[in-house]
Amino acid sequence: MLSYVLRSLTSSGSDGSLARRWEFRDEAALIGSDRSLFIAMGVIALFSLLSTFGLLSFLTYRFVYWQRYYKSPLAQNQYVVLIYNLLLVDLQQAIAFTINLYWASRGSVHYGEAACYLQGWWIQTGDPGSGLFVLSIALHTGAVVMRGRQLPFHIFSYCVIGLWTFILILGFIPVGLYGKNVFVISEANWCWLSPQVETERLWGHYIWIFIAEFGTVALYAVMFFYLRRRMTQAKMLRRGQQESLHRLNRVVIYMVVYPFVYLVLSLPLAAGRMATARGDSPSKTYFGVAGCLMALSGLMDVAVYTLTRRHLLIDTEHSTTDRNYDNTDSQWQTQITTNANGTHSKKPKNGFMSSRLGSRLQDIVPKNDIEMSNFHGVYQETTIEISHEPATPTPSESVEHSVRYSG
């Protein structure tokens, strides 16, 4: 599989052997194993479609009525917003492969029908779009790991809008160049770009998929070694700082699952297409199996989010609002502890100090995206304990101090 990718990327493609062997067809019959594979792709895609639509509906409801379940708007959790947009792209992919059930019911694929145009469009935008949002999740996670905080939400929103604009441009470029004849019956038997437009296939599709696949691997490798070094240093930190690093490490583990799923499911189809560009096209059975894997994307992303959702909401909120692991250089460290065990604490005697602490409470203590229904009537009380401790003097400072007093 990887040999297909490497050989195709280094190939000049000047022989055009596939373009000569590929012939335009108004109709491609589906018989035997071809029809069975189309049915399998369609059924898997239908499960992805239903599960993705269900989770999108659930998240949309929680975005609108967040006051009933959370203490802060769920739509402002940037990780959840990125996953929401990834699911939107997965929905497009699922619809594209669900159309294979329509072709299987007719016994053939027909060029020129609305179903063919829609399938070609959704594949053209859905495949690279899924990869680009997986890459954006990796970039966002890396920014939080390295910088310790998220982007301002308005800048984050502009980035998401810009990414969608770029994905649509990838779809409109071939349509603008070739018009209604752009989507034909491809070598895989479903509708997509013709093998004769390899330049548009490469720069409008393949390249972004491979950048997403291998770019995310490189980013998470960097984050792994960075966090490993910080965890080694954490032995010398205070307990609060160690907990911050552990939370951040868990967030990275949750987020790395998405690119891993995308890599496993998309690489076979992408490698087959690149092999086709070289003129060494795999069989239709290969494309059918690879298409089944690609159709699983939505279902797998839904499963991953469902399994990690509760911990993800808690850990992402904590890890992006505290900077305890970066406070190792200060000479005076402030420790802030909170509890929700229902115990009562004494109020500060100083009324002004109490007022100031109360007014700044939301800035000190992060709002957790924990569902309030989980408390079942238990009252939550936050206790703030602030203690100042001088940092341990360095050896040079100790020597200077002893010399000063010995003199």
Coordinates of C-alpha atoms in Angstrom, one line a residue, residues 1-13 274-275 277-281:
M1 CA 0.0 0.0 0.0
L2 CA 2.7 2.5 1.0
S3 CA 4.7 1.4 -2.1
Y4 CA 1.8 2.6 -4.2
V5 CA 2.0 6.0 -2.6
L6 CA 5.7 6.4 -2.8
R7 CA 6.0 5.1 -6.4
S8 CA 3.0 7.3 -7.5
L9 CA 4.4 10.5 -5.9
T10 CA 7.8 10.0 -7.6
S11 CA 6.3 9.0 -11.0
S12 CA 6.3 11.5 -13.8
G13 CA 3.0 10.2 -15.1
M274 CA -2.3 7.2 -6.6
A275 CA -1.4 3.8 -8.0
A277 CA -2.3 7.8 -11.5
R278 CA 0.8 5.8 -12.2
G279 CA -1.0 3.4 -14.5
D280 CA -0.9 0.5 -12.1
S281 CA -4.6 0.5 -11.3

